């Protein structure tokens, strides 16, 4: 039977995906600096093998033949998602896939050495090569998929979402945030005038922070038997569902950035660990896309981790591990602190979307040719000043060099972060409607009902529908920014 051949085909691809994922995670966390060249070659070769196997002409024949077989509803969904994946894979020739992997890894390795020094002149040629390659990729994908070039790239990270729907939502959100930020900062200043921010002790050894982080991970449901926590330059969640590799980065003079990073990545890890295991080797059993992935990580970080109810449970753990003696009134102003800043990953709930929208706008300009890489620092600075009132012109390290996404060739990824924040707020509102006691449950350290809703409505759905359809099924409506706006107003506007 052709369906059985496809099942075996997906299992073989799954083995290659597993190897590539673990190799990629190791490259970012454990590999010696001198191993970069050979690792790039090895991963490029494996990527080419994967692509050639995934796009073998027999696969198309098997898909067409399987459509005529008697299949269960879940098998039909799996077959449909495999066909969508196959079409996206066959947009690109295998030699281009190898070149992309090799170029991206070398660019990323150069970025790691150039960024600490803010050496834009050294990094610029590498990014120019990436942008040129992405323009080539976007053109190939757009022709096959019948999409605009940027939408064709975004489809690889977030199936079903399009700029035609996203851009108006982002425009509404940006207009709100630019007006709301001064209001929120004024309200914060008024609160801090009455009760000044209690200074952190500044003595937080990494081993204590890691122990605290792991206890938090376990508390919210992460299975440490199928996951781990390491250190990297840029926090991420990698690996595979049976072996989730999470990372964060630490500072010993404060603990909240690392802890919030751990909670964020734990949200990713929970999604991966709870995908349907029976379909793990089929595309329909994998994570839907990055905006849903980000909705799960931001749900844990924002809706749970910055929720005052959560800290009724978490504060004693902080005190025990970090040898502090805090009250809720001491800690919450730190948890909810907002400020204008240059760094996306360190940004608060209010300013973070402005960082993302800036990147969303710039990478479309880069892809279309309206902007060239040599002019990127000035364009970045102009948008930062317009939205956040900050200049980065003399600080490329904390301007256009700060993220790993562009050096690695990931255009179309950034919108997922803010789409995820919007979706997380919408999901939280849906939970509140059916479970008004959710804050009391979280305050007592009980995450079972929250996780049950997410398992039923998000995790178990995997890639059985498009991103917009999964959100509609889960919450009863299309993406609606009003929930996120209301969330910010309630938490920061008074």
Short mmCIF file of C-alpha atoms in Angstrom, two decimals:
data_model
loop_
_atom_site.label_atom_id
_atom_site.label_comp_id
_atom_site.label_asym_id
_atom_site.label_seq_id
_atom_site.Cartn_x
_atom_site.Cartn_y
_atom_site.Cartn_z
CA UNK A 1 0.00 0.00 0.00
CA UNK A 2 1.23 3.50 -0.81
CA UNK A 3 0.17 4.87 2.57
CA UNK A 4 2.36 2.24 4.28
CA UNK A 5 5.30 3.29 2.07
CA UNK A 6 4.74 6.90 3.10
CA UNK A 7 4.68 5.87 6.76
CA UNK A 8 8.10 4.22 6.39
CA UNK A 9 9.30 7.25 4.42
CA UNK A 10 8.28 9.60 7.26
CA UNK A 11 10.05 7.43 9.83
CA UNK A 12 13.29 7.59 7.84
CA UNK A 13 13.00 11.37 7.52
CA UNK A 14 12.31 11.58 11.25
CA UNK A 15 15.66 9.93 11.97
CA UNK A 16 17.50 12.52 9.89
CA UNK A 17 15.53 15.35 11.52
CA UNK A 18 16.51 13.96 14.92
CA UNK A 19 20.20 13.90 14.02
CA UNK A 20 20.16 17.42 12.55
CA UNK A 21 18.33 18.85 15.53
CA UNK A 22 20.69 17.36 18.10
CA UNK A 23 23.75 18.38 16.07
CA UNK A 24 22.41 21.92 15.79
CA UNK A 25 21.71 22.15 19.49
CA UNK A 26 25.16 20.80 20.35
CA UNK A 27 26.77 23.32 17.98
CA UNK A 28 25.19 26.16 19.96
CA UNK A 29 25.90 24.78 23.44
CA UNK A 30 28.85 22.38 23.63
CA UNK A 31 30.88 22.36 20.41
CA UNK A 32 34.45 23.62 20.61
CA UNK A 33 34.98 26.79 18.53
CA UNK A 34 37.37 24.97 16.21
CA UNK A 35 34.72 22.44 15.25
CA UNK A 36 32.57 24.93 13.38
CA UNK A 37 33.85 24.34 9.84
CA UNK A 38 33.46 20.58 9.93
CA UNK A 39 30.12 20.81 11.73
CA UNK A 40 28.79 23.13 9.03
CA UNK A 41 29.90 20.67 6.35
CA UNK A 42 28.38 17.70 8.18
CA UNK A 43 25.05 19.42 8.71
CA UNK A 44 24.99 20.72 5.14
CA UNK A 45 25.53 17.19 3.85
CA UNK A 46 22.82 15.77 6.12
CA UNK A 47 20.45 18.55 5.08
CA UNK A 48 21.05 17.70 1.46
CA UNK A 49 20.41 14.01 2.17
CA UNK A 50 17.20 14.90 3.97
CA UNK A 51 16.01 17.15 1.17
CA UNK A 52 16.79 14.62 -1.58
CA UNK A 53 14.99 11.88 0.32
CA UNK A 54 12.02 14.11 1.18
CA UNK A 55 11.59 15.26 -2.42
CA UNK A 56 12.13 11.91 -4.13
CA UNK A 57 9.83 11.65 -7.15
CA UNK A 58 8.35 8.42 -5.76
CA UNK A 59 6.82 10.41 -2.89
CA UNK A 60 4.50 12.31 -5.23
CA UNK A 61 3.37 9.02 -6.79
CA UNK A 62 2.77 7.47 -3.37
CA UNK A 63 0.75 10.50 -2.24
CA UNK A 64 -1.48 10.34 -5.31
CA UNK A 65 -1.95 6.58 -4.95
CA UNK A 66 -2.66 6.84 -1.21
CA UNK A 67 -5.50 9.26 -1.93
CA UNK A 68 -7.37 6.39 -3.58
CA UNK A 69 -6.94 4.05 -0.61
CA UNK A 70 -9.41 3.57 2.22
CA UNK A 71 -8.02 5.78 4.98
CA UNK A 72 -9.16 6.80 8.43
CA UNK A 73 -9.90 10.52 8.98
CA UNK A 74 -6.61 11.03 10.86
CA UNK A 75 -4.72 9.35 8.03
CA UNK A 76 -6.35 11.65 5.49
CA UNK A 77 -5.29 14.67 7.52
CA UNK A 78 -1.76 13.26 7.79
CA UNK A 79 -1.65 12.68 4.05
CA UNK A 80 -2.84 16.22 3.33
CA UNK A 81 -0.21 17.78 5.58
CA UNK A 82 2.49 15.58 4.04
CA UNK A 83 1.44 16.80 0.60
CA UNK A 84 1.62 20.43 1.77
CA UNK A 85 5.08 19.77 3.21
CA UNK A 86 6.18 18.00 0.02
CA UNK A 87 5.12 20.92 -2.16
CA UNK A 88 7.04 23.33 0.07
CA UNK A 89 10.10 21.09 -0.01
CA UNK A 90 10.11 20.70 -3.78
CA UNK A 91 10.22 24.47 -4.20
CA UNK A 92 13.98 24.29 -3.69
CA UNK A 93 16.65 22.10 -5.33
CA UNK A 94 18.85 20.03 -3.03
CA UNK A 95 22.04 21.88 -3.96
CA UNK A 96 20.41 25.15 -2.87
CA UNK A 97 19.36 23.58 0.46
CA UNK A 98 22.94 22.50 1.10
CA UNK A 99 24.22 25.96 0.16
CA UNK A 100 21.69 27.59 2.44
CA UNK A 101 22.66 25.42 5.40
CA UNK A 102 26.37 26.01 4.80
CA UNK A 103 25.98 29.76 4.28
CA UNK A 104 23.69 30.16 7.28
CA UNK A 105 25.92 28.25 9.67
CA UNK A 106 29.06 30.10 8.59
CA UNK A 107 27.27 33.43 8.86
CA UNK A 108 25.99 32.51 12.32
CA UNK A 109 29.47 31.47 13.45
CA UNK A 110 30.87 34.78 12.17
CA UNK A 111 28.07 36.63 13.96
CA UNK A 112 29.04 34.97 17.25
CA UNK A 113 32.57 36.33 16.99
CA UNK A 114 31.66 39.76 15.54
CA UNK A 115 28.69 40.63 17.74
CA UNK A 116 30.54 40.96 21.08
CA UNK A 117 32.80 43.55 19.45
CA UNK A 118 29.96 45.23 17.56
CA UNK A 119 32.02 44.75 14.38
CA UNK A 120 29.43 45.68 11.76
CA UNK A 121 32.03 46.00 9.00
CA UNK A 122 33.08 42.36 9.50
CA UNK A 123 29.50 41.13 9.68
CA UNK A 124 27.96 43.18 6.84
CA UNK A 125 29.29 41.02 3.95
CA UNK A 126 27.98 37.85 5.58
CA UNK A 127 24.53 39.37 6.04
CA UNK A 128 24.58 40.61 2.44
CA UNK A 129 25.17 37.00 1.36
CA UNK A 130 22.25 35.86 3.51
CA UNK A 131 19.88 38.48 2.11
CA UNK A 132 20.89 37.67 -1.46
CA UNK A 133 20.26 33.99 -0.82
CA UNK A 134 16.89 34.68 0.78
CA UNK A 135 15.77 36.79 -2.16
CA UNK A 136 16.61 33.82 -4.36
CA UNK A 137 14.75 31.41 -2.08
CA UNK A 138 11.69 33.67 -1.81
CA UNK A 139 11.43 33.94 -5.60
CA UNK A 140 11.54 30.14 -6.03
CA UNK A 141 8.98 29.53 -3.30
CA UNK A 142 6.66 32.32 -4.43
CA UNK A 143 6.48 30.94 -7.97
CA UNK A 144 5.50 27.44 -6.81
CA UNK A 145 3.20 28.41 -3.94
CA UNK A 146 1.46 31.30 -5.66
CA UNK A 147 2.25 33.62 -2.76
CA UNK A 148 4.00 36.95 -2.38
CA UNK A 149 7.74 36.42 -1.71
CA UNK A 150 7.62 37.38 1.98
CA UNK A 151 4.47 35.30 2.54
CA UNK A 152 6.24 32.36 0.89
CA UNK A 153 9.05 32.61 3.47
CA UNK A 154 6.65 33.16 6.36
CA UNK A 155 4.76 30.02 5.30
CA UNK A 156 7.80 27.99 6.34
CA UNK A 157 7.48 29.21 9.92
CA UNK A 158 3.79 29.95 10.26
CA UNK A 159 1.54 28.08 7.82
CA UNK A 160 -1.64 29.92 6.91
CA UNK A 161 -0.82 33.41 8.15
CA UNK A 162 -0.38 36.15 5.56
CA UNK A 163 0.84 39.74 5.62
CA UNK A 164 -2.57 40.88 4.34
CA UNK A 165 -4.05 39.85 7.70
CA UNK A 166 -1.03 40.50 9.91
CA UNK A 167 -0.02 43.99 8.78
CA UNK A 168 -3.32 45.68 9.77
CA UNK A 169 -3.22 43.96 13.17
CA UNK A 170 0.38 45.09 13.72
CA UNK A 171 -0.47 48.62 12.59
CA UNK A 172 -3.30 48.80 15.15
CA UNK A 173 -1.08 47.37 17.87
CA UNK A 174 1.85 49.67 17.05
CA UNK A 175 -0.37 52.77 17.17
CA UNK A 176 -1.76 51.68 20.54
CA UNK A 177 1.68 50.91 22.01
CA UNK A 178 3.33 54.16 20.90
CA UNK A 179 0.54 56.06 22.70
CA UNK A 180 0.26 53.68 25.64
CA UNK A 181 3.95 53.42 26.54
CA UNK A 182 4.25 56.98 27.96
CA UNK A 183 1.03 56.41 29.93
CA UNK A 184 2.30 53.15 31.36
CA UNK A 185 5.68 54.65 32.22
CA UNK A 186 3.97 57.58 33.99
CA UNK A 187 1.79 55.21 36.01
CA UNK A 188 4.87 53.20 36.95
CA UNK A 189 6.75 56.34 37.99
CA UNK A 190 3.86 57.33 40.22
CA UNK A 191 3.83 53.91 41.89
CA UNK A 192 7.60 53.92 42.40
CA UNK A 193 7.48 57.42 43.88
CA UNK A 194 5.25 56.03 46.64
CA UNK A 195 7.23 52.80 47.07
CA UNK A 196 10.74 52.85 45.54
CA UNK A 197 12.05 49.75 43.82
CA UNK A 198 13.82 47.50 46.31
CA UNK A 199 17.35 46.82 45.04
CA UNK A 200 18.34 43.29 44.13
CA UNK A 201 21.11 41.87 46.29
CA UNK A 202 23.25 41.19 43.24
CA UNK A 203 24.55 37.85 44.48
CA UNK A 204 22.94 35.05 42.47
CA UNK A 205 25.35 32.19 41.67
CA UNK A 206 24.52 30.36 38.46
CA UNK A 207 24.09 26.99 40.16
CA UNK A 208 21.38 28.40 42.46
CA UNK A 209 19.59 30.07 39.56
CA UNK A 210 19.68 26.84 37.57
CA UNK A 211 18.28 24.82 40.50
CA UNK A 212 15.47 27.37 40.86
CA UNK A 213 14.79 27.24 37.14
CA UNK A 214 14.57 23.47 37.08
CA UNK A 215 12.16 23.46 40.02
CA UNK A 216 9.96 25.96 38.16
CA UNK A 217 10.13 23.86 34.99
CA UNK A 218 8.95 20.79 36.85
CA UNK A 219 6.21 22.72 38.64
CA UNK A 220 4.55 23.90 35.42
CA UNK A 221 4.64 20.39 33.97
CA UNK A 222 7.95 19.91 32.11
CA UNK A 223 9.19 16.30 32.09
CA UNK A 224 12.89 16.34 32.99
CA UNK A 225 13.14 12.69 31.95
CA UNK A 226 12.71 13.92 28.38
CA UNK A 227 14.45 17.27 28.55
CA UNK A 228 17.37 19.28 29.89
CA UNK A 229 18.57 22.84 30.58
CA UNK A 230 21.89 24.24 29.32
CA UNK A 231 23.56 27.59 28.62
CA UNK A 232 23.88 29.35 25.25
CA UNK A 233 24.57 32.84 23.88
CA UNK A 234 20.92 33.15 22.87
CA UNK A 235 18.20 31.26 24.81
CA UNK A 236 16.38 28.66 22.73
CA UNK A 237 14.47 25.39 22.82
CA UNK A 238 15.80 22.69 20.49
CA UNK A 239 16.19 18.97 20.31
CA UNK A 240 13.26 16.65 19.65
CA UNK A 241 10.03 15.92 21.59
CA UNK A 242 11.58 12.91 23.34
CA UNK A 243 14.75 14.86 24.16
CA UNK A 244 13.97 18.58 24.48
CA UNK A 245 17.13 20.71 24.79
CA UNK A 246 16.44 24.06 26.47
CA UNK A 247 18.95 26.83 27.14
CA UNK A 248 19.13 30.16 28.90
CA UNK A 249 21.84 32.64 29.83
CA UNK A 250 22.66 33.91 33.32
CA UNK A 251 23.84 37.06 35.04
CA UNK A 252 24.94 36.80 38.65
CA UNK A 253 23.83 40.34 39.53
CA UNK A 254 20.13 39.65 38.77
CA UNK A 255 17.98 36.57 38.38
CA UNK A 256 14.71 37.55 36.67
CA UNK A 257 16.04 37.63 33.07
CA UNK A 258 17.32 34.06 33.30
CA UNK A 259 14.23 32.83 35.16
CA UNK A 260 11.85 34.43 32.68
CA UNK A 261 13.93 32.99 29.87
CA UNK A 262 13.60 29.55 31.42
CA UNK A 263 9.84 29.91 31.79
CA UNK A 264 9.60 31.09 28.17
CA UNK A 265 11.57 28.14 26.83
CA UNK A 266 9.63 25.78 29.11
CA UNK A 267 6.49 26.85 27.27
CA UNK A 268 8.12 25.72 24.03
CA UNK A 269 9.24 22.50 25.68
CA UNK A 270 5.78 21.68 27.04
CA UNK A 271 4.32 22.02 23.55
CA UNK A 272 6.95 19.70 22.08
CA UNK A 273 6.63 17.10 24.85
CA UNK A 274 2.85 16.97 24.51
CA UNK A 275 2.54 16.62 20.75
CA UNK A 276 0.73 13.39 19.72
CA UNK A 277 3.34 10.66 19.94
CA UNK A 278 1.57 8.27 17.55
CA UNK A 279 1.99 10.82 14.76
CA UNK A 280 5.42 12.11 15.71
CA UNK A 281 7.03 10.96 12.45
CA UNK A 282 4.34 12.52 10.21
CA UNK A 283 4.24 16.27 9.49
CA UNK A 284 0.72 16.39 10.96
CA UNK A 285 2.14 15.31 14.34
CA UNK A 286 4.71 18.08 14.55
CA UNK A 287 4.38 21.59 15.94
CA UNK A 288 2.16 23.71 13.71
CA UNK A 289 4.38 26.74 13.39
CA UNK A 290 6.23 29.39 15.28
CA UNK A 291 3.35 31.69 16.20
CA UNK A 292 1.55 28.83 17.95
CA UNK A 293 4.90 27.77 19.42
CA UNK A 294 5.44 31.32 20.67
CA UNK A 295 1.90 31.47 22.01
CA UNK A 296 2.78 28.52 24.23
CA UNK A 297 6.09 29.95 25.43
CA UNK A 298 4.62 33.40 26.02
CA UNK A 299 1.62 31.89 27.76
CA UNK A 300 3.97 30.39 30.35
CA UNK A 301 6.18 33.48 30.58
CA UNK A 302 3.49 36.20 30.52
CA UNK A 303 0.07 34.82 31.38
CA UNK A 304 1.56 32.59 34.09
CA UNK A 305 5.06 33.83 34.94
CA UNK A 306 4.20 37.53 35.23
CA UNK A 307 0.81 36.88 36.78
CA UNK A 308 0.74 38.08 40.43
CA UNK A 309 -1.09 34.85 41.33
CA UNK A 310 1.91 32.82 40.15
CA UNK A 311 4.21 34.60 42.57
CA UNK A 312 2.14 33.53 45.56
CA UNK A 313 3.39 30.07 44.66
CA UNK A 314 6.83 30.98 43.31
CA UNK A 315 8.11 33.53 45.82
CA UNK A 316 8.92 30.99 48.57
CA UNK A 317 10.96 29.01 46.00
CA UNK A 318 12.90 32.12 45.04
CA UNK A 319 13.63 32.84 48.68
CA UNK A 320 14.71 29.25 49.34
CA UNK A 321 17.06 28.95 46.36
CA UNK A 322 18.47 32.46 46.21
CA UNK A 323 18.58 33.14 49.96
CA UNK A 324 16.37 36.21 49.71
CA UNK A 325 13.59 37.48 51.95
CA UNK A 326 11.11 39.16 49.66
CA UNK A 327 7.51 40.21 49.87
CA UNK A 328 5.10 40.35 46.92
CA UNK A 329 5.28 44.15 47.14
CA UNK A 330 9.08 43.93 46.82
CA UNK A 331 9.19 41.58 43.84
CA UNK A 332 6.22 42.41 41.61
CA UNK A 333 7.54 45.87 40.66
CA UNK A 334 10.62 44.07 39.29
CA UNK A 335 8.50 41.46 37.48
CA UNK A 336 6.32 44.18 35.93
CA UNK A 337 9.05 46.76 35.35
CA UNK A 338 8.78 48.44 31.97
CA UNK A 339 11.43 50.59 30.32
CA UNK A 340 12.63 51.62 26.92
CA UNK A 341 15.57 49.49 25.86
CA UNK A 342 17.58 48.36 22.86
CA UNK A 343 17.44 44.60 23.42
CA UNK A 344 14.45 42.56 22.24
CA UNK A 345 15.06 39.51 24.45
CA UNK A 346 15.30 41.73 27.55
CA UNK A 347 12.21 43.79 26.69
CA UNK A 348 9.07 43.90 28.79
CA UNK A 349 5.52 43.05 27.70
CA UNK A 350 4.72 46.59 26.61
CA UNK A 351 7.80 47.38 24.53
CA UNK A 352 8.54 43.90 23.16
CA UNK A 353 6.02 44.02 20.29
CA UNK A 354 7.57 47.28 19.05
CA UNK A 355 10.91 45.47 18.69
CA UNK A 356 9.23 42.73 16.68
CA UNK A 357 7.21 45.03 14.43
CA UNK A 358 10.44 46.95 13.63
CA UNK A 359 12.06 43.71 12.43
CA UNK A 360 8.92 42.66 10.54
CA UNK A 361 8.99 45.92 8.61
CA UNK A 362 12.75 45.93 7.97
CA UNK A 363 13.05 42.37 6.73
CA UNK A 364 10.27 42.95 4.21
CA UNK A 365 12.19 46.00 2.98
CA UNK A 366 15.41 43.97 2.78
CA UNK A 367 13.74 41.14 0.92
CA UNK A 368 12.06 43.41 -1.61
CA UNK A 369 15.21 45.46 -2.28
CA UNK A 370 13.70 48.67 -0.91
CA UNK A 371 16.52 48.52 1.65
CA UNK A 372 20.09 47.25 1.26
CA UNK A 373 22.16 45.76 4.07
CA UNK A 374 24.68 48.62 3.99
CA UNK A 375 21.85 51.01 4.93
CA UNK A 376 20.40 48.79 7.65
CA UNK A 377 22.01 50.48 10.71
CA UNK A 378 20.52 53.86 9.75
CA UNK A 379 17.10 52.38 8.94
CA UNK A 380 17.11 50.43 12.23
CA UNK A 381 18.04 53.56 14.17
CA UNK A 382 15.26 55.61 12.56
CA UNK A 383 12.60 53.06 13.47
CA UNK A 384 13.94 52.64 17.01
CA UNK A 385 13.81 56.38 17.55
CA UNK A 386 10.29 56.63 16.14
CA UNK A 387 8.82 53.81 18.24
CA UNK A 388 10.96 53.73 21.40
CA UNK A 389 12.86 57.03 21.40
CA UNK A 390 16.25 55.27 21.47
CA UNK A 391 19.25 55.55 19.16
CA UNK A 392 21.35 52.51 18.19
CA UNK A 393 23.37 54.15 15.42
CA UNK A 394 26.70 53.86 17.26
CA UNK A 395 25.85 50.52 18.86
CA UNK A 396 25.33 47.85 16.14
CA UNK A 397 25.92 45.09 18.70
CA UNK A 398 22.63 46.08 20.31
CA UNK A 399 21.04 47.15 17.05
CA UNK A 400 20.83 45.06 13.87
CA UNK A 401 23.45 42.56 15.13
CA UNK A 402 21.62 41.56 18.29
CA UNK A 403 19.55 38.60 17.04
CA UNK A 404 20.62 35.23 15.66
CA UNK A 405 17.68 35.00 13.23
CA UNK A 406 19.03 37.07 10.33
CA UNK A 407 22.58 35.63 10.44
CA UNK A 408 21.07 32.13 10.26
CA UNK A 409 18.75 33.06 7.38
CA UNK A 410 15.40 33.06 9.17
CA UNK A 411 13.32 35.74 7.46
CA UNK A 412 9.59 35.51 8.18
CA UNK A 413 10.16 34.23 11.72
CA UNK A 414 9.97 37.47 13.73
CA UNK A 415 6.22 38.15 13.35
CA UNK A 416 5.60 34.90 15.21
CA UNK A 417 6.75 36.44 18.49
CA UNK A 418 4.08 39.12 18.61
CA UNK A 419 1.45 36.93 16.96
CA UNK A 420 2.22 34.48 19.76
CA UNK A 421 1.69 37.17 22.41
CA UNK A 422 -1.67 38.08 20.88
CA UNK A 423 -2.70 34.44 20.68
CA UNK A 424 -1.57 33.72 24.25
CA UNK A 425 -3.76 36.54 25.59
CA UNK A 426 -6.69 35.27 23.52
CA UNK A 427 -6.17 31.73 24.84
CA UNK A 428 -6.00 33.00 28.43
CA UNK A 429 -9.30 34.83 27.94
CA UNK A 430 -10.86 31.61 26.63
CA UNK A 431 -9.64 29.72 29.70
CA UNK A 432 -11.00 32.38 32.05
CA UNK A 433 -14.44 32.08 30.47
CA UNK A 434 -14.71 28.40 31.35
CA UNK A 435 -12.47 28.36 34.44
CA UNK A 436 -12.87 31.57 36.47
CA UNK A 437 -10.87 30.03 39.33
CA UNK A 438 -7.69 29.69 37.27
CA UNK A 439 -5.77 32.36 39.22
CA UNK A 440 -6.49 30.65 42.52
CA UNK A 441 -5.28 27.36 41.05
CA UNK A 442 -2.04 28.90 39.80
CA UNK A 443 -1.50 30.64 43.13
CA UNK A 444 -1.55 27.27 44.86
CA UNK A 445 0.86 25.73 42.34
CA UNK A 446 -1.84 23.75 40.52
CA UNK A 447 -1.30 23.94 36.75
CA UNK A 448 -3.28 20.82 35.84
CA UNK A 449 -6.43 22.48 34.49
CA UNK A 450 -4.52 25.14 32.55
CA UNK A 451 -2.36 22.45 30.97
CA UNK A 452 -5.38 20.24 30.28
CA UNK A 453 -7.02 23.03 28.25
CA UNK A 454 -3.84 23.66 26.31
CA UNK A 455 -3.34 19.94 25.72
CA UNK A 456 -6.88 19.51 24.39
CA UNK A 457 -7.02 22.69 22.32
CA UNK A 458 -3.46 23.36 21.19
CA UNK A 459 -0.92 20.63 21.89
CA UNK A 460 -2.93 17.66 20.65
CA UNK A 461 -3.86 19.50 17.44
CA UNK A 462 -0.23 19.58 16.30
CA UNK A 463 -0.35 20.35 12.55
CA UNK A 464 -3.79 18.98 11.78
CA UNK A 465 -5.03 22.43 10.68
CA UNK A 466 -3.64 25.85 9.75
CA UNK A 467 -2.54 28.31 12.41
CA UNK A 468 -5.65 30.54 12.03
CA UNK A 469 -7.96 27.51 12.11
CA UNK A 470 -6.41 26.06 15.29
CA UNK A 471 -6.87 29.44 16.99
CA UNK A 472 -10.51 29.60 15.84
CA UNK A 473 -11.18 26.09 17.11
CA UNK A 474 -9.54 26.84 20.47
CA UNK A 475 -11.03 30.28 21.20
CA UNK A 476 -14.08 30.55 18.96
CA UNK A 477 -12.83 33.52 16.93
CA UNK A 478 -10.14 34.80 14.58
CA UNK A 479 -7.04 36.57 15.87
CA UNK A 480 -8.25 39.53 17.91
CA UNK A 481 -5.69 42.02 19.31
CA UNK A 482 -8.23 43.45 21.77
CA UNK A 483 -7.43 40.72 24.31
CA UNK A 484 -3.73 41.58 24.36
CA UNK A 485 -4.46 45.30 24.51
CA UNK A 486 -6.88 44.77 27.42
CA UNK A 487 -4.26 42.59 29.14
CA UNK A 488 -1.64 45.36 28.91
CA UNK A 489 -4.06 48.05 30.04
CA UNK A 490 -5.11 46.01 33.08
CA UNK A 491 -1.55 45.10 34.12
CA UNK A 492 0.34 48.31 33.31
CA UNK A 493 -2.10 51.15 32.76
CA UNK A 494 -2.91 52.07 36.32
#
